[in-house]
Structures are given as C-alpha cells and as structure tokens.
C-alpha cells in the first residue's frame, strides 16, 4: 500500500467540538459556529485534521441538539447555513475536515415528521415511528425501559397508542424498518455531503432497529454489568439487533459512492466482541466505532492492555480502531483517569495517540481540562436536572472552553452570562498554556506533530511487549516502542533500544537508551529504533 492509498482518517487526529461550549462570537453566552471559525487557527496550530461537531441542526434542546426538529437546517442560536458553509471552507483552507453529528435513532417531538405521525392512526408518516397498542390493562406494550430511565413508552391520548422512545419522551424513536425513513436519511446524507462535510458521527447507531415483534427484554442477572442490573433488564430486543447491519451496509455503500468517499464513525456503546461486528467484514460497515469498554476502563496497565489486545484480536482485517478518553457524555479523562494530575494526563495522551487507530480528542483535552462540579440550579442537562443528587448528569464535562483568564474566560464577553458556568481555569487556559513550553498543551502539540512525522506511529501494527506489573509497553510497526508506567513508583524495563523521541517529563528527548529503560512515576516515553 502506498501512502496515497491510506485514507485520510486513518492517519488523522480528530477533535470533537461541543459547539454551545466552544466559543461565543456574539455575546449571548452560548458558543456558536462563528466562534468555531474564530478559533480554527488554534486547531490548525495544534495539528488537528478533522472536527466532529456535536449537533448544530435545529432542535428545541430537550437534549441539547440530540432531539432534532430539522436535519437539514442550522439551529438559529448557533448560526446560519451560510456560516456553516463558511466554516467548511475556512476549515478546508487549513486542511481540516468537518464531520457532522447524525441522530438517526430518534427525532424531536417537534419534527414535522412526528407532528404528522402523531396526528392520526392513518397519517402518512404514522409508520415512520414505533407505535403500539396498550396492553389489555392499558399498560405499555412491553417492558422496555428508556436508557434515560423510566418506561420507554409514552401514551399519546389523541390516538390511544403508545410511542417508543429509548431516551427522553421528547425524543420519539424512528421506525427503521420503514423504507421511507431509510430514503429520508439518504437525502440527509446527500444534503450535507453536497455542502462539503467529510462524514458523520452517528448517534447510538447500535440501537436504531428494534425487534419487529417488540418482545419483552429478559430480566438482568447478577452476572450482568452494573448498568444492565441497574435497568433490571438485558437490552436484547430494543437494540443491537442483527438487522442494524443492513442499515450500516446501506450507508457504507452510499458514503463509498461519494467523491471523495465520506467517513462514518459510530457511537457504539457495546462490548469489544460486539463492537467488532459494527465494522462488518472490515470494509462494508462503519469506518470507525467508538470503543466504550476502553473509555470506561480504569487507568491501569493490565485492564487497558486487555481491552486493546481484545480489540486487536476481535477486529476483522481492515478494521481500524478509534481511541478516545472524553466526550460530552462521559467524564473527562483528565478527571476520570488522571485525577487532574499533570503526569497522568500526559501519559494518558501518549496512550491515546500512541495506539494503532484514530485518536479522537474532546475539546479541552489538549489543555488537560477536567470536569467541573456544578450546583443543581446551574445544570442544563435534563438528566442532571431530573436525577440530581443521585446522578449529576453531563454538564460537568460540557463547561465552556477556558480560552484565557478573566471574566468571560475568552469564551464569551466579559459581562455575559455563559450558558453553563465556566470550567475551572486554574492555570488551564489555552492562552497561558500556549506561552508555557512545559504545559499540557505544548505536550499535546508535540505528540501530534511526532505522530504526523512518524509513519509507524500512524499506521504501524500493534504488539504488546512483556513488561513488569503496572507497566504497559507496546511496539508499533518495526520502529516505534511506547512505554507507559501506570504506577506511582519508579520502574525499569529491559530490552528497549533506540532514541527517545518524546518523554512525558520532557527531560531526555533525543537521548539514546543504553541498558534498561528507567521510568519515574506515571512517566511515559516513545522510543524509535
Ligand atoms: C448519545 C449522545 O452522545 C447523547 O448526548 C444523547 O443524549 C443521546 N445519544 C441521545 O441522542
């Protein structure tokens, strides 16, 4: 394979933007598309190749954009279609591609499709959604629970039937058995591809098809994972159905047929063995699928290594992993894995960028931004609002980017009230870190640059190396060794030879390794040789 045969996204570093919290250009306290354009130079400087934008399409914001009321228009408080076009063009000028977020499992209750669907049992779009009669005693059609808690069915009194929603009741599930629904989404893809987007991240793409007979889910058992036990049932029939792969193959055909071919990244919260199936034969379903067992693993050598080895083993030939530590739903890795400790944050970054696969950073990861605890009255996520204090929701990882210190944090104007409180800017602003060669930001940038200039770090195969307990070492291709000390003790590793091209303490770059490689607490190095 020559370099030009390697698709761009395999060697890319991707970066997720949560638009409402990235940068506010007009002082209304909410991030917007123009704000993203204003900060493209930061991403260019950092070395990012592609941006995944959380939804910017029209939404009444019951779930902050993940309840879409129009798939082919821009949410007015985030900008206009013309600004979106300008974003694509300005990003392209810097060699950065734009990926959208597609939410095919459900719409908003305000989407005209649902408005029509719920209007009568004989409505044109009635079967675009999942409607079912009540049980004999008026109860929901089956026992399914919503992944946001409570029954997955809501009774619509006007027609006497229940509609299905795997999330909020404001997010009715589409019926993906319908050919009309499939065709409508082909058009959505086409609309954005014509505007130059490079692909889509696909929201909960593993659950879009439900059991055609709407069978009850079996009860959970004590052998199930904690979250399955929490719901009291195994999600056998309301997601992960075999027929979902037909839809993914349809989309892959569609994206392969475009010029240039577009990228599909799936949100696939499943175990590693099941994850592999979402790549189909390695060439005919998703290009990339998020690895949730990795995201949720403890930051320990044995646990992490096992997941990566399982991933490497289960994936079909041609399948390419995606590695991420944070997103707008999961606690930020800087808090979850690294407890805000700079040494651990750097080592987590070496892991994310040193594995075989495409790293996806979440806005703020590059400065080691952590979660921010929040008072109930400041929360905007419906889950935090509903379940606090049992569950604080997802606002802690959605706080606005701290661009610089001072009122507004460079996110919004000094006098404006940000839609969520600003993150903790304890030395973690972009501006301060840009001026500090020892900052996490400077380190992230060096790491990205190193990846770009080291072909084995981009595309070389993965092989675990023997290492002492708590240390995880692996080889990439024929020339690169990555070693992480995931303990608080000094350690030594035999058999590593070459030149240190990056070390997380920034103390021996360029030096040759003679004898055993010694590592301090939570130190990591990349060696070429
Ligand atoms: C996953 C998204 O990432 C999350 O933010 C959203 O609430 C659910 N899917 C429902 O769309």
Short mmCIF file of C-alpha atoms and ligand atoms in Angstrom, two decimals:
data_model
loop_
_atom_site.label_atom_id
_atom_site.label_comp_id
_atom_site.label_asym_id
_atom_site.label_seq_id
_atom_site.Cartn_x
_atom_site.Cartn_y
_atom_site.Cartn_z
CA UNK A 1 0.00 0.00 0.00
CA UNK A 2 1.40 3.39 -0.89
CA UNK A 3 0.88 6.43 1.31
CA UNK A 4 -1.70 7.79 -1.06
CA UNK A 5 -3.83 4.65 -0.64
CA UNK A 6 -4.17 5.25 3.07
CA UNK A 7 -7.46 7.04 3.73
CA UNK A 8 -7.02 10.39 5.49
CA UNK A 9 -8.91 9.39 8.62
CA UNK A 10 -6.51 6.55 9.45
CA UNK A 11 -3.63 8.93 9.97
CA UNK A 12 -5.77 11.75 11.32
CA UNK A 13 -6.19 13.24 14.76
CA UNK A 14 -9.87 14.09 15.21
CA UNK A 15 -11.26 16.64 17.63
CA UNK A 16 -14.79 16.85 18.97
CA UNK A 17 -16.37 20.26 19.37
CA UNK A 18 -19.43 20.73 21.55
CA UNK A 19 -20.48 23.93 19.75
CA UNK A 20 -22.51 25.53 22.52
CA UNK A 21 -19.46 25.46 24.80
CA UNK A 22 -16.60 26.18 22.41
CA UNK A 23 -16.62 29.91 21.67
CA UNK A 24 -19.31 32.57 21.71
CA UNK A 25 -18.94 35.16 18.96
CA UNK A 26 -21.97 37.35 19.73
CA UNK A 27 -22.04 37.70 23.50
CA UNK A 28 -25.25 35.71 24.13
CA UNK A 29 -23.37 33.33 26.44
CA UNK A 30 -23.62 30.41 24.02
CA UNK A 31 -20.96 29.10 21.70
CA UNK A 32 -21.77 29.30 18.01
CA UNK A 33 -20.48 28.46 14.53
CA UNK A 34 -18.84 31.85 14.05
CA UNK A 35 -16.97 31.27 17.32
CA UNK A 36 -15.63 28.00 15.95
CA UNK A 37 -14.43 29.78 12.82
CA UNK A 38 -12.66 32.34 15.03
CA UNK A 39 -10.73 29.54 16.75
CA UNK A 40 -9.81 27.38 13.78
CA UNK A 41 -6.27 28.73 13.99
CA UNK A 42 -5.93 27.11 17.42
CA UNK A 43 -6.86 23.73 15.96
CA UNK A 44 -4.62 24.24 12.96
CA UNK A 45 -1.72 25.15 15.25
CA UNK A 46 -2.47 22.08 17.38
CA UNK A 47 -2.34 19.79 14.35
CA UNK A 48 -5.94 18.61 14.18
CA UNK A 49 -7.05 17.02 10.88
CA UNK A 50 -10.78 16.75 11.38
CA UNK A 51 -13.52 18.16 13.60
CA UNK A 52 -16.60 16.25 14.73
CA UNK A 53 -19.27 18.81 15.55
CA UNK A 54 -21.91 17.77 18.05
CA UNK A 55 -25.31 18.68 16.50
CA UNK A 56 -25.75 22.12 15.01
CA UNK A 57 -29.08 21.25 13.42
CA UNK A 58 -32.44 22.66 14.52
CA UNK A 59 -33.54 21.50 17.94
CA UNK A 60 -35.84 22.62 20.77
CA UNK A 61 -32.98 21.44 23.01
CA UNK A 62 -34.80 19.00 25.25
CA UNK A 63 -31.48 17.10 24.93
CA UNK A 64 -29.30 19.96 23.63
CA UNK A 65 -29.31 19.22 19.93
CA UNK A 66 -29.79 15.46 20.18
CA UNK A 67 -33.53 15.99 19.64
CA UNK A 68 -33.56 17.18 16.05
CA UNK A 69 -36.50 19.10 14.57
CA UNK A 70 -34.91 19.63 11.14
CA UNK A 71 -31.97 17.58 9.90
CA UNK A 72 -31.19 19.95 7.04
CA UNK A 73 -31.10 23.37 8.70
CA UNK A 74 -28.88 25.10 11.25
CA UNK A 75 -30.09 25.92 14.77
CA UNK A 76 -30.59 29.70 14.72
CA UNK A 77 -28.80 30.44 18.00
CA UNK A 78 -25.74 28.56 16.69
CA UNK A 79 -25.65 30.32 13.32
CA UNK A 80 -26.85 30.05 9.75
CA UNK A 81 -26.31 27.70 6.86
CA UNK A 82 -24.14 30.38 5.26
CA UNK A 83 -21.94 30.42 8.37
CA UNK A 84 -21.79 26.66 8.29
CA UNK A 85 -20.61 26.81 4.67
CA UNK A 86 -18.00 29.34 5.70
CA UNK A 87 -16.86 27.01 8.48
CA UNK A 88 -16.38 24.17 6.00
CA UNK A 89 -14.47 26.46 3.64
CA UNK A 90 -12.31 28.07 6.36
CA UNK A 91 -11.52 24.67 7.85
CA UNK A 92 -10.64 23.28 4.42
CA UNK A 93 -8.28 26.21 3.85
CA UNK A 94 -6.36 24.94 6.90
CA UNK A 95 -6.51 21.31 5.82
CA UNK A 96 -9.18 20.48 8.42
CA UNK A 97 -12.27 18.47 7.56
CA UNK A 98 -15.70 18.89 9.15
CA UNK A 99 -17.79 15.93 10.33
CA UNK A 100 -21.40 16.37 11.39
CA UNK A 101 -23.36 14.50 14.04
CA UNK A 102 -26.27 12.47 12.69
CA UNK A 103 -29.03 11.41 15.09
CA UNK A 104 -30.97 8.74 13.18
CA UNK A 105 -32.47 6.82 16.10
CA UNK A 106 -34.98 9.49 17.04
CA UNK A 107 -36.20 12.99 16.30
CA UNK A 108 -37.65 15.75 18.41
CA UNK A 109 -41.39 15.61 19.12
CA UNK A 110 -41.40 18.90 17.22
CA UNK A 111 -40.03 17.41 14.00
CA UNK A 112 -42.72 17.76 11.29
CA UNK A 113 -42.39 14.01 10.66
CA UNK A 114 -43.54 13.29 14.21
CA UNK A 115 -46.16 16.03 14.18
CA UNK A 116 -47.70 14.29 11.17
CA UNK A 117 -47.16 10.82 12.60
CA UNK A 118 -48.98 11.51 15.84
CA UNK A 119 -51.86 13.35 14.13
CA UNK A 120 -53.86 10.18 13.42
CA UNK A 121 -53.54 6.44 13.08
CA UNK A 122 -53.86 6.82 9.34
CA UNK A 123 -51.40 9.70 8.97
CA UNK A 124 -48.99 9.45 6.06
CA UNK A 125 -45.99 9.17 8.37
CA UNK A 126 -47.66 7.08 11.09
CA UNK A 127 -45.28 4.17 10.48
CA UNK A 128 -42.18 6.40 10.46
CA UNK A 129 -42.21 5.98 14.25
CA UNK A 130 -42.76 2.98 16.52
CA UNK A 131 -46.39 2.98 17.64
CA UNK A 132 -48.09 0.15 19.51
CA UNK A 133 -51.37 -0.57 21.26
CA UNK A 134 -51.53 -0.61 25.06
CA UNK A 135 -51.55 -3.93 26.87
CA UNK A 136 -55.01 -5.25 27.85
CA UNK A 137 -54.85 -3.31 31.13
CA UNK A 138 -53.78 -0.10 29.45
CA UNK A 139 -50.10 -0.52 30.35
CA UNK A 140 -47.19 -0.01 27.90
CA UNK A 141 -46.86 -2.51 25.03
CA UNK A 142 -43.82 -4.21 26.56
CA UNK A 143 -41.32 -3.93 29.42
CA UNK A 144 -38.61 -1.84 27.69
CA UNK A 145 -37.02 0.91 29.74
CA UNK A 146 -35.50 4.09 28.39
CA UNK A 147 -31.74 4.47 28.66
CA UNK A 148 -32.51 7.77 30.38
CA UNK A 149 -34.65 5.97 32.98
CA UNK A 150 -38.37 5.13 33.25
CA UNK A 151 -40.57 3.35 30.69
CA UNK A 152 -39.55 3.61 27.04
CA UNK A 153 -43.17 4.22 26.03
CA UNK A 154 -45.42 7.24 26.29
CA UNK A 155 -49.17 7.10 25.69
CA UNK A 156 -50.46 9.55 23.12
CA UNK A 157 -54.06 10.16 24.23
CA UNK A 158 -55.22 11.53 20.85
CA UNK A 159 -54.83 8.17 19.10
CA UNK A 160 -54.77 5.86 22.13
CA UNK A 161 -51.43 4.27 21.18
CA UNK A 162 -48.01 4.40 22.81
CA UNK A 163 -44.91 5.66 21.02
CA UNK A 164 -41.43 4.36 21.73
CA UNK A 165 -38.53 6.48 22.99
CA UNK A 166 -35.24 4.96 24.05
CA UNK A 167 -34.27 8.33 25.55
CA UNK A 168 -36.49 11.26 26.67
CA UNK A 169 -40.20 11.23 25.88
CA UNK A 170 -39.38 14.30 23.71
CA UNK A 171 -37.22 12.00 21.53
CA UNK A 172 -39.55 9.53 19.75
CA UNK A 173 -37.73 6.65 18.06
CA UNK A 174 -37.94 6.38 14.31
CA UNK A 175 -39.03 3.11 12.74
CA UNK A 176 -36.02 1.91 10.78
CA UNK A 177 -37.99 -0.96 9.27
CA UNK A 178 -39.60 1.70 7.08
CA UNK A 179 -38.09 2.18 3.62
CA UNK A 180 -39.37 5.76 3.65
CA UNK A 181 -37.29 6.51 6.75
CA UNK A 182 -34.23 4.97 5.12
CA UNK A 183 -34.73 7.06 1.99
CA UNK A 184 -35.29 10.23 4.01
CA UNK A 185 -31.91 9.75 5.69
CA UNK A 186 -30.19 9.05 2.37
CA UNK A 187 -31.35 12.54 1.46
CA UNK A 188 -30.00 13.99 4.72
CA UNK A 189 -26.58 12.49 3.96
CA UNK A 190 -26.75 13.92 0.44
CA UNK A 191 -27.71 17.38 1.67
CA UNK A 192 -24.62 17.68 3.88
CA UNK A 193 -22.27 15.90 1.52
CA UNK A 194 -23.19 18.49 -1.10
CA UNK A 195 -22.07 21.14 1.40
CA UNK A 196 -18.68 19.51 1.70
CA UNK A 197 -18.86 17.67 5.01
CA UNK A 198 -16.36 14.83 5.29
CA UNK A 199 -18.65 12.42 7.10
CA UNK A 200 -20.77 11.80 10.17
CA UNK A 201 -20.54 10.64 13.72
CA UNK A 202 -23.67 8.56 14.16
CA UNK A 203 -25.53 8.80 17.43
CA UNK A 204 -26.39 5.49 19.19
CA UNK A 205 -26.19 3.72 15.87
CA UNK A 206 -26.36 0.31 17.55
CA UNK A 207 -29.98 0.71 18.65
CA UNK A 208 -31.73 2.14 15.63
CA UNK A 209 -33.52 -1.11 14.73
CA UNK A 210 -35.79 -2.73 17.29
CA UNK A 211 -37.25 -6.19 17.43
CA UNK A 212 -40.05 -6.35 14.86
CA UNK A 213 -42.27 -8.23 17.33
CA UNK A 214 -41.47 -5.84 20.21
CA UNK A 215 -40.70 -8.77 22.53
CA UNK A 216 -40.07 -8.16 26.26
CA UNK A 217 -36.44 -7.87 27.33
CA UNK A 218 -35.29 -10.66 29.66
CA UNK A 219 -34.54 -9.73 33.27
CA UNK A 220 -30.95 -8.92 34.20
CA UNK A 221 -28.97 -11.41 36.28
CA UNK A 222 -26.29 -10.97 38.88
CA UNK A 223 -23.70 -11.84 36.23
CA UNK A 224 -24.61 -8.74 34.20
CA UNK A 225 -22.66 -5.49 34.25
CA UNK A 226 -23.68 -2.92 36.84
CA UNK A 227 -25.53 -0.70 34.35
CA UNK A 228 -27.56 -3.62 32.99
CA UNK A 229 -28.50 -4.61 36.55
CA UNK A 230 -29.47 -1.01 37.22
CA UNK A 231 -32.04 -1.16 34.42
CA UNK A 232 -33.26 -4.55 35.63
CA UNK A 233 -33.27 -5.99 32.11
CA UNK A 234 -30.90 -7.08 29.37
CA UNK A 235 -31.26 -4.85 26.28
CA UNK A 236 -31.77 -7.81 23.95
CA UNK A 237 -34.72 -6.60 21.89
CA UNK A 238 -34.58 -2.79 21.98
CA UNK A 239 -31.15 -2.53 20.40
CA UNK A 240 -28.18 -4.36 18.89
CA UNK A 241 -30.48 -6.29 16.55
CA UNK A 242 -28.84 -8.14 13.65
CA UNK A 243 -30.78 -6.07 11.11
CA UNK A 244 -28.93 -2.89 12.11
CA UNK A 245 -26.08 -4.15 9.95
CA UNK A 246 -28.26 -3.92 6.82
CA UNK A 247 -28.66 -0.22 7.50
CA UNK A 248 -24.94 0.26 8.13
CA UNK A 249 -24.13 -1.53 4.87
CA UNK A 250 -26.57 0.73 3.06
CA UNK A 251 -24.85 3.81 4.50
CA UNK A 252 -21.39 2.49 3.73
CA UNK A 253 -22.37 1.92 0.08
CA UNK A 254 -23.72 5.44 -0.04
CA UNK A 255 -20.61 7.01 1.50
CA UNK A 256 -18.23 4.92 -0.61
CA UNK A 257 -20.03 6.08 -3.74
CA UNK A 258 -19.46 9.76 -3.00
CA UNK A 259 -16.49 11.64 -4.37
CA UNK A 260 -14.44 11.82 -2.22
CA UNK A 261 -15.67 8.91 -0.07
CA UNK A 262 -17.03 10.05 3.30
CA UNK A 263 -16.38 8.79 6.81
CA UNK A 264 -18.80 7.07 9.21
CA UNK A 265 -17.95 6.99 12.91
CA UNK A 266 -20.41 5.13 15.08
CA UNK A 267 -21.35 5.74 18.65
CA UNK A 268 -21.38 2.09 19.67
CA UNK A 269 -21.66 1.57 23.44
CA UNK A 270 -21.17 -2.21 23.39
CA UNK A 271 -18.56 -4.75 24.49
CA UNK A 272 -15.47 -5.31 22.37
CA UNK A 273 -16.65 -8.53 20.68
CA UNK A 274 -19.94 -6.87 19.69
CA UNK A 275 -18.07 -3.73 18.62
CA UNK A 276 -16.12 -5.67 16.02
CA UNK A 277 -19.39 -6.61 14.29
CA UNK A 278 -20.10 -2.93 13.58
CA UNK A 279 -17.16 -2.93 11.18
CA UNK A 280 -18.87 -5.71 9.16
CA UNK A 281 -16.22 -7.55 7.18
CA UNK A 282 -13.81 -4.69 7.86
CA UNK A 283 -14.72 -2.82 4.70
CA UNK A 284 -18.50 -2.71 4.44
CA UNK A 285 -19.97 -1.07 7.57
CA UNK A 286 -18.60 1.66 9.88
CA UNK A 287 -15.12 3.04 9.21
CA UNK A 288 -14.61 3.79 12.91
CA UNK A 289 -16.55 2.83 16.02
CA UNK A 290 -16.08 4.29 19.47
CA UNK A 291 -14.68 1.81 21.97
CA UNK A 292 -16.65 2.33 25.19
CA UNK A 293 -15.01 -0.51 27.17
CA UNK A 294 -11.75 1.44 26.67
CA UNK A 295 -13.26 4.79 27.66
CA UNK A 296 -14.74 3.36 30.84
CA UNK A 297 -11.76 1.18 31.84
CA UNK A 298 -9.69 2.07 34.89
CA UNK A 299 -6.35 3.71 34.06
CA UNK A 300 -4.40 0.57 34.89
CA UNK A 301 -1.92 -1.26 32.71
CA UNK A 302 -3.50 -4.71 32.87
CA UNK A 303 -7.09 -3.56 32.29
CA UNK A 304 -6.21 -1.22 29.43
CA UNK A 305 -3.87 -3.66 27.76
CA UNK A 306 -6.50 -6.41 27.86
CA UNK A 307 -9.08 -4.21 26.12
CA UNK A 308 -6.62 -3.14 23.45
CA UNK A 309 -5.45 -6.72 22.87
CA UNK A 310 -9.09 -7.92 22.70
CA UNK A 311 -9.84 -5.15 20.24
CA UNK A 312 -6.87 -6.08 18.07
CA UNK A 313 -7.87 -9.75 18.22
CA UNK A 314 -11.59 -9.37 17.52
CA UNK A 315 -11.45 -6.74 14.79
CA UNK A 316 -11.71 -8.07 11.23
CA UNK A 317 -8.79 -7.41 8.88
CA UNK A 318 -9.02 -3.87 7.59
CA UNK A 319 -10.93 -2.56 10.62
CA UNK A 320 -9.40 0.49 12.24
CA UNK A 321 -9.89 1.31 15.94
CA UNK A 322 -10.82 4.72 17.36
CA UNK A 323 -9.48 5.78 20.75
CA UNK A 324 -11.00 8.44 22.90
CA UNK A 325 -10.91 9.32 26.58
CA UNK A 326 -13.58 12.00 26.92
CA UNK A 327 -16.71 13.25 25.24
CA UNK A 328 -19.77 15.30 26.08
CA UNK A 329 -21.43 12.35 27.83
CA UNK A 330 -18.52 10.77 29.70
CA UNK A 331 -16.49 12.33 32.44
CA UNK A 332 -13.31 13.96 31.04
CA UNK A 333 -10.25 11.70 31.14
CA UNK A 334 -8.25 14.38 32.90
CA UNK A 335 -10.54 13.84 35.90
CA UNK A 336 -11.56 10.21 35.48
CA UNK A 337 -8.22 8.63 34.56
CA UNK A 338 -5.78 11.26 35.74
CA UNK A 339 -7.42 12.89 38.79
CA UNK A 340 -6.15 16.23 37.49
CA UNK A 341 -2.51 15.11 37.84
CA UNK A 342 -0.30 16.54 35.07
CA UNK A 343 1.94 13.46 34.84
CA UNK A 344 -1.05 11.16 34.45
CA UNK A 345 -2.71 13.49 31.93
CA UNK A 346 0.41 13.45 29.73
CA UNK A 347 0.66 9.69 29.95
CA UNK A 348 -3.00 9.29 29.03
CA UNK A 349 -2.35 11.45 25.97
CA UNK A 350 0.63 9.28 24.99
CA UNK A 351 -1.67 6.26 25.26
CA UNK A 352 -4.42 7.82 23.13
CA UNK A 353 -2.02 8.96 20.44
CA UNK A 354 0.36 6.00 20.64
CA UNK A 355 -2.10 3.19 19.91
CA UNK A 356 -2.93 1.83 16.48
CA UNK A 357 -6.06 3.69 15.44
CA UNK A 358 -7.54 7.14 15.15
CA UNK A 359 -7.39 9.27 18.30
CA UNK A 360 -10.41 11.49 18.94
CA UNK A 361 -9.76 14.31 21.39
CA UNK A 362 -12.60 16.20 23.04
CA UNK A 363 -12.35 19.99 23.28
CA UNK A 364 -10.26 20.84 26.32
CA UNK A 365 -8.39 17.51 26.39
CA UNK A 366 -5.44 19.32 24.85
CA UNK A 367 -5.09 21.50 27.95
CA UNK A 368 -5.96 18.74 30.40
CA UNK A 369 -9.30 20.30 31.23
CA UNK A 370 -11.20 18.43 33.94
CA UNK A 371 -14.82 18.07 34.95
CA UNK A 372 -16.33 20.85 36.98
CA UNK A 373 -18.76 20.05 39.79
CA UNK A 374 -21.91 22.08 39.48
CA UNK A 375 -24.79 23.28 41.63
CA UNK A 376 -28.20 21.87 40.78
CA UNK A 377 -29.54 25.31 39.80
CA UNK A 378 -26.75 25.71 37.21
CA UNK A 379 -27.44 22.40 35.48
CA UNK A 380 -28.81 22.32 31.92
CA UNK A 381 -28.60 18.61 31.11
CA UNK A 382 -32.09 17.11 31.55
CA UNK A 383 -30.53 14.09 33.25
CA UNK A 384 -28.76 16.15 35.92
CA UNK A 385 -31.84 18.31 36.39
CA UNK A 386 -34.03 15.21 36.88
CA UNK A 387 -31.76 12.91 38.86
CA UNK A 388 -29.51 15.13 40.98
CA UNK A 389 -28.09 14.29 43.51
CA UNK A 390 -28.28 10.55 42.66
CA UNK A 391 -26.76 11.42 39.25
CA UNK A 392 -25.29 14.81 38.45
CA UNK A 393 -25.78 14.49 34.69
CA UNK A 394 -23.36 15.57 31.98
CA UNK A 395 -22.90 19.30 32.50
CA UNK A 396 -19.60 18.80 34.34
CA UNK A 397 -17.97 17.78 31.03
CA UNK A 398 -19.76 20.37 28.90
CA UNK A 399 -18.47 23.55 30.54
CA UNK A 400 -17.25 26.29 28.18
CA UNK A 401 -13.66 26.29 26.94
CA UNK A 402 -11.38 28.45 29.09
CA UNK A 403 -9.52 30.35 26.38
CA UNK A 404 -7.95 32.85 28.75
CA UNK A 405 -8.35 34.01 32.33
CA UNK A 406 -10.59 36.89 33.38
CA UNK A 407 -14.36 37.46 33.13
CA UNK A 408 -15.90 35.52 30.27
CA UNK A 409 -12.77 33.37 30.02
CA UNK A 410 -12.34 34.35 26.37
CA UNK A 411 -15.38 32.12 25.79
CA UNK A 412 -17.91 34.93 25.95
CA UNK A 413 -17.95 38.67 26.54
CA UNK A 414 -16.95 39.88 29.98
CA UNK A 415 -20.45 40.93 31.08
CA UNK A 416 -22.31 38.00 29.53
CA UNK A 417 -23.61 35.02 31.46
CA UNK A 418 -22.28 31.79 29.96
CA UNK A 419 -24.98 29.16 29.42
CA UNK A 420 -23.05 26.86 31.77
CA UNK A 421 -20.53 28.03 34.36
CA UNK A 422 -17.01 28.26 33.00
CA UNK A 423 -14.66 25.37 33.70
CA UNK A 424 -12.09 25.67 36.41
CA UNK A 425 -9.33 27.79 34.84
CA UNK A 426 -6.68 27.00 37.40
CA UNK A 427 -3.74 27.54 35.05
CA UNK A 428 -5.59 25.56 32.44
CA UNK A 429 -6.43 28.31 29.97
CA UNK A 430 -5.36 27.94 26.37
CA UNK A 431 -3.58 31.30 26.41
CA UNK A 432 -1.49 30.59 29.50
CA UNK A 433 -0.55 27.15 28.25
CA UNK A 434 0.41 28.42 24.83
CA UNK A 435 3.02 30.56 26.49
CA UNK A 436 4.45 27.71 28.52
CA UNK A 437 6.66 25.13 26.73
CA UNK A 438 6.12 22.70 29.62
CA UNK A 439 2.32 22.87 29.51
CA UNK A 440 -0.04 20.02 28.66
CA UNK A 441 -1.00 21.99 25.55
CA UNK A 442 2.60 22.21 24.34
CA UNK A 443 2.99 18.50 25.06
CA UNK A 444 -0.17 17.56 23.16
CA UNK A 445 1.03 19.58 20.19
CA UNK A 446 4.44 17.89 20.21
CA UNK A 447 2.80 14.50 20.41
CA UNK A 448 0.52 15.23 17.46
CA UNK A 449 3.46 16.53 15.42
CA UNK A 450 5.52 13.46 16.26
CA UNK A 451 2.69 11.21 15.13
CA UNK A 452 2.49 13.06 11.87
CA UNK A 453 6.18 12.66 11.12
CA UNK A 454 6.46 9.02 12.27
CA UNK A 455 4.72 6.65 9.84
CA UNK A 456 4.87 3.66 12.23
CA UNK A 457 3.12 5.73 14.88
CA UNK A 458 0.36 6.45 12.40
CA UNK A 459 -0.14 3.12 10.70
CA UNK A 460 2.26 0.55 12.21
CA UNK A 461 0.80 -2.65 13.66
CA UNK A 462 0.31 -3.07 17.44
CA UNK A 463 2.11 -5.71 19.52
CA UNK A 464 2.21 -5.84 23.33
CA UNK A 465 5.68 -6.21 24.84
CA UNK A 466 6.46 -8.08 28.07
CA UNK A 467 6.63 -5.61 30.94
CA UNK A 468 6.54 -5.57 34.74
CA UNK A 469 3.23 -5.21 36.60
CA UNK A 470 1.74 -1.75 36.20
CA UNK A 471 3.77 -1.01 33.07
CA UNK A 472 2.29 -1.24 29.60
CA UNK A 473 4.66 -1.35 26.65
CA UNK A 474 3.93 -1.95 23.02
CA UNK A 475 5.59 -1.93 19.65
CA UNK A 476 4.22 -0.05 16.64
CA UNK A 477 5.42 -1.45 13.33
CA UNK A 478 9.13 -2.11 13.10
CA UNK A 479 10.47 1.06 14.60
CA UNK A 480 8.45 2.51 17.49
CA UNK A 481 8.16 1.47 21.14
CA UNK A 482 5.69 3.13 23.50
CA UNK A 483 6.09 2.59 27.24
CA UNK A 484 3.69 3.79 29.95
CA UNK A 485 4.38 3.50 33.64
CA UNK A 486 0.88 3.44 35.12
CA UNK A 487 2.09 3.32 38.70
CA UNK A 488 3.32 5.82 41.24
CA UNK A 489 6.67 4.01 41.59
CA UNK A 490 9.94 4.10 39.68
CA UNK A 491 10.30 1.18 37.34
CA UNK A 492 12.64 -0.38 34.78
CA UNK A 493 12.07 -2.13 31.51
CA UNK A 494 14.65 -4.33 29.78
CA UNK A 495 15.07 -4.74 26.06
CA UNK A 496 14.14 -1.28 24.77
CA UNK A 497 16.68 0.16 22.37
CA UNK A 498 16.73 3.35 20.38
CA UNK A 499 16.35 7.08 20.76
CA UNK A 500 13.79 8.79 22.95
CA UNK A 501 11.66 10.93 20.65
CA UNK A 502 9.20 12.03 23.31
CA UNK A 503 9.07 11.75 27.06
CA UNK A 504 6.30 12.95 29.26
CA UNK A 505 8.67 14.69 31.67
CA UNK A 506 10.43 16.48 28.86
CA UNK A 507 13.88 15.72 30.29
CA UNK A 508 15.63 13.36 27.92
CA UNK A 509 14.26 13.92 24.46
CA UNK A 510 16.79 12.82 21.81
CA UNK A 511 18.83 10.69 24.20
CA UNK A 512 19.80 7.10 23.39
CA UNK A 513 18.66 4.26 25.63
CA UNK A 514 21.62 2.27 26.95
CA UNK A 515 20.75 -0.59 29.28
CA UNK A 516 17.34 -0.85 30.93
CA UNK A 517 14.84 1.96 30.35
CA UNK A 518 14.07 3.64 33.66
CA UNK A 519 10.76 5.39 34.19
CA UNK A 520 9.62 7.63 37.03
CA UNK A 521 6.08 7.57 38.49
CA UNK A 522 3.42 7.88 35.75
CA UNK A 523 6.10 8.61 33.18
CA UNK A 524 5.77 7.58 29.54
CA UNK A 525 8.17 7.60 26.62
CA UNK A 526 8.17 6.96 22.91
CA UNK A 527 11.35 5.41 21.55
CA UNK A 528 12.34 4.98 17.93
CA UNK A 529 14.84 2.34 16.96
C1 LIG B 1 -25.77 9.92 22.66
C2 LIG B 1 -25.39 11.37 22.71
O1 LIG B 1 -24.00 11.47 22.72
C3 LIG B 1 -26.04 11.94 23.93
O2 LIG B 1 -25.57 13.23 24.25
C4 LIG B 1 -27.53 11.93 23.72
O3 LIG B 1 -28.17 12.36 24.89
C5 LIG B 1 -28.03 10.52 23.36
N1 LIG B 1 -27.20 9.83 22.43
C6 LIG B 1 -29.40 10.58 22.75
O4 LIG B 1 -29.32 11.17 21.49
#
